[in-house]
XYZ file of C-alpha atoms in Angstrom:
251
model
C 0.000 0.000 0.000
C 1.310 3.434 -0.938
C -0.004 6.975 -1.090
C -2.173 7.585 -4.139
C -0.610 11.058 -4.413
C 2.629 12.323 -2.936
C 2.708 16.130 -3.137
C 0.434 17.254 -0.371
C -0.647 20.521 1.223
C -1.694 20.168 4.875
C -3.767 22.945 6.399
C -3.466 23.113 10.178
C -0.163 21.247 10.038
C 1.558 23.108 12.851
C 0.153 20.969 15.650
C -2.110 18.097 16.603
C -3.656 15.868 13.979
C -2.398 17.934 11.042
C 1.184 17.686 12.248
C 0.893 13.926 12.817
C -0.485 13.429 9.307
C 2.309 15.534 7.814
C 4.899 13.413 9.612
C 3.316 10.146 8.471
C 3.237 11.283 4.860
C 6.837 12.528 4.969
C 7.874 9.173 6.431
C 6.180 7.552 3.425
C 8.264 9.652 1.048
C 5.728 12.339 0.163
C 6.639 15.996 -0.173
C 4.516 18.008 2.231
C 3.860 21.693 2.794
C 2.259 22.534 6.143
C 0.402 25.774 6.719
C -1.196 27.584 9.633
C -1.540 31.080 11.000
C 1.329 30.804 13.499
C 4.736 30.696 11.793
C 6.548 29.860 15.037
C 4.384 26.753 15.512
C 5.066 25.719 11.943
C 8.807 26.156 12.400
C 8.737 24.077 15.593
C 6.711 21.362 13.860
C 9.183 21.274 10.978
C 12.093 20.926 13.387
C 10.305 18.125 15.241
C 9.394 16.195 12.078
C 12.926 16.766 10.754
C 12.363 15.687 7.163
C 13.938 17.011 3.976
C 10.517 16.487 2.383
C 8.744 18.965 4.683
C 8.203 22.659 4.008
C 6.147 25.269 5.821
C 4.436 28.569 5.128
C 2.226 30.769 7.297
C -1.270 31.158 5.855
C -4.738 32.051 7.132
C -7.477 29.996 5.448
C -10.019 32.765 6.028
C -8.237 34.664 3.221
C -10.448 32.874 0.731
C -9.366 34.924 -2.283
C -5.746 33.852 -1.737
C -6.339 30.089 -1.794
C -5.482 29.563 -5.460
C -2.317 31.657 -5.199
C -1.226 29.457 -2.294
C -1.901 26.320 -4.331
C 0.269 27.664 -7.148
C 3.065 28.471 -4.712
C 2.789 25.049 -3.090
C 3.037 23.439 -6.525
C 6.265 25.312 -7.187
C 7.726 24.318 -3.824
C 6.724 20.657 -4.024
C 7.203 20.125 -7.751
C 3.484 19.601 -8.193
C 0.379 19.441 -6.016
C -2.081 16.560 -5.963
C -3.340 16.163 -2.408
C -4.913 18.264 0.313
C -5.519 17.660 4.020
C -7.940 20.130 5.584
C -7.198 19.978 9.306
C -7.360 23.669 10.213
C -10.063 24.405 12.777
C -10.713 26.163 16.052
C -12.492 24.744 19.097
C -14.953 26.833 21.094
C -12.941 26.696 24.295
C -9.776 27.658 22.402
C -11.397 30.904 21.333
C -13.480 31.767 24.369
C -11.548 30.132 27.193
C -14.898 28.819 28.369
C -17.104 25.843 27.667
C -19.436 24.856 24.853
C -22.824 26.157 26.021
C -24.558 28.101 23.215
C -25.710 30.801 25.652
C -22.091 31.404 26.605
C -20.813 32.731 23.281
C -20.926 36.256 21.925
C -21.890 37.214 18.389
C -18.288 38.227 17.656
C -16.973 34.873 18.912
C -19.579 33.039 16.826
C -18.454 34.884 13.702
C -14.772 34.135 14.416
C -15.505 30.408 14.784
C -17.730 30.099 11.748
C -15.325 32.097 9.564
C -12.744 29.328 10.113
C -14.762 26.176 10.726
C -17.625 26.757 8.294
C -17.088 29.478 5.665
C -13.356 28.957 5.049
C -13.765 25.162 5.175
C -16.354 25.263 2.379
C -14.475 27.632 0.097
C -11.211 25.773 0.696
C -12.749 22.500 -0.450
C -14.418 24.156 -3.426
C -11.216 25.884 -4.486
C -9.235 22.648 -4.142
C -11.697 20.891 -6.439
C -11.560 23.733 -8.978
C -7.749 23.677 -8.906
C -7.597 19.952 -9.627
C -10.261 20.112 -12.323
C -8.562 23.002 -14.108
C -5.177 21.262 -13.998
C -6.404 17.750 -14.823
C -5.245 16.362 -11.472
C -6.603 13.051 -10.181
C -6.100 14.079 -6.583
C -7.144 13.538 -2.999
C -8.889 15.702 -0.433
C -9.087 14.612 3.193
C -11.275 16.606 5.569
C -10.807 16.409 9.324
C -14.243 16.763 10.909
C -15.154 15.703 14.463
C -17.432 13.220 16.131
C -19.095 16.302 17.643
C -21.127 16.094 14.430
C -22.548 12.814 15.748
C -23.787 14.357 19.007
C -26.706 16.615 19.843
C -25.793 19.849 18.043
C -26.116 22.866 20.326
C -23.555 25.292 18.955
C -21.351 26.392 16.067
C -18.591 23.780 16.360
C -20.629 20.598 15.975
C -22.838 22.169 13.308
C -19.818 23.130 11.208
C -18.395 19.626 11.498
C -21.701 18.076 10.446
C -21.645 20.345 7.397
C -18.151 19.120 6.530
C -19.357 15.516 6.663
C -22.264 16.365 4.330
C -20.015 18.277 1.911
C -17.554 15.373 1.929
C -20.350 12.996 0.955
C -22.001 15.097 -1.738
C -18.820 16.405 -3.360
C -17.102 13.024 -3.068
C -19.892 11.367 -5.039
C -19.862 14.121 -7.654
C -16.140 14.398 -8.323
C -14.973 10.826 -7.832
C -15.846 10.486 -11.533
C -13.048 12.983 -12.203
C -10.523 10.981 -10.210
C -10.812 13.296 -7.194
C -11.201 11.199 -4.055
C -12.746 13.134 -1.168
C -13.039 11.540 2.266
C -13.048 12.579 5.881
C -12.218 11.518 9.412
C -14.334 12.417 12.442
C -12.073 11.817 15.450
C -13.191 11.542 19.021
C -11.231 13.171 21.836
C -7.714 13.166 20.413
C -4.803 14.256 22.603
C -4.085 17.615 20.975
C -4.060 21.248 22.116
C -7.722 21.613 21.128
C -8.782 19.581 24.200
C -6.088 20.815 26.568
C -8.798 22.189 28.865
C -9.575 18.677 30.110
C -6.856 16.427 28.643
C -3.704 16.788 30.717
C -1.865 13.527 29.986
C -1.951 10.886 27.269
C -2.100 8.314 30.079
C -5.167 9.952 31.637
C -8.228 7.698 31.749
C -11.123 8.904 29.618
C -14.233 6.913 30.424
C -16.477 8.536 27.823
C -14.619 6.447 25.246
C -15.345 2.727 25.359
C -11.592 2.153 25.003
C -11.200 4.318 28.146
C -8.393 6.493 26.799
C -7.722 9.419 24.509
C -6.950 8.821 20.850
C -3.378 9.516 19.761
C -2.743 11.816 16.779
C -0.554 9.158 15.157
C -3.516 6.753 15.164
C -5.549 9.256 13.153
C -2.521 9.749 10.884
C -2.468 6.017 10.074
C -6.131 6.177 9.111
C -5.395 9.248 6.987
C -2.632 7.308 5.226
C -5.066 4.529 4.337
C -7.767 6.898 3.081
C -5.236 8.685 0.839
C -3.577 5.474 -0.328
C -4.058 3.564 -3.566
C -6.189 1.082 -1.605
C -8.230 3.812 0.061
C -9.993 5.078 -3.044
C -12.679 2.404 -2.615
C -13.882 4.659 0.197
C -15.150 7.716 -1.689
C -17.313 10.456 -0.197
C -17.371 9.027 3.301
C -16.247 10.161 6.733
C -14.818 7.531 9.068
C -15.859 8.091 12.679
C -12.817 7.214 14.790
C -13.963 7.998 18.303
C -13.065 4.981 20.417
C -16.739 4.212 21.066
C -17.668 7.642 22.446
C -20.832 7.215 24.504
C -21.809 10.859 23.895
C -22.203 10.181 20.172
C -25.687 9.216 19.008
C -24.764 8.234 15.452
C-alpha cells in the first residue's frame, strides 16, 4: 500500500492531527507543505518532524481569495500538487476560554468560529476541487471533521463539522468520476491542544470512550494514510468516525 498522491498541502499542520499526518506522509516519502496562521508553531513542527521532504508557510485559510495563489506556490515548492488535508479548525474553548454552552458565546466569537470552521472550510474545499479540475489532477482531499457532528448539536462547532461531513459525501460522489477522491475523518477526543482544557496527559483515563483512553494523533494519521492510499480510493465520499466508542455520540 502506498499513497495515491505524494505532493500534499496540509492545512493546520503546525500541531495536533495535522502535524501527525504531515509526519506520516513525509515518512512515506511524500513531499509536504504545512500551513497555519502561526509561523513559530510551523517552524517548531518542521524541526520536530525533521524531514527534507517537509516545508512550511504561514497562511490564514479565512483569506479565501488567496487560496489559489497558495496552491500555485505550493506546486512550485513541491514540484506539483495533488493532495490536500484540511485539518485547520478552532475549538470553542480555544477561542473563548470557556465551555461549549450556546448561551455562553458572543456574536463576535460566533463569527470568528464560523469564519474558520464553516465558511473557510467550504471555500477551501471548493477551491481545491476547482484547482484539480482546471489542472487535470486526479487528486485527494481529506477533511478532518469531528465526532461532535454525531452528538446533539447545540452550537457552532458541531454544526460546522456536520456540514463538513455532508459536503464530503455530496462532493465526493460528484467528483470521484473525475478521479478526485474526497473523504473525511471524524475523530473523538484526540490528545491535541484543542482539548487541553480537560486532557492533561496521554495516560489519563477517559471513560467517555469505550476504550477508556484518549486517541493519539498518530492513530488518526495512520487512518489518513489509508484513506489517501491507492487502496483507500474504494472509500469515496465518506467520513470515518474514529472515536473509540464515544458514549456521547448518538450516530
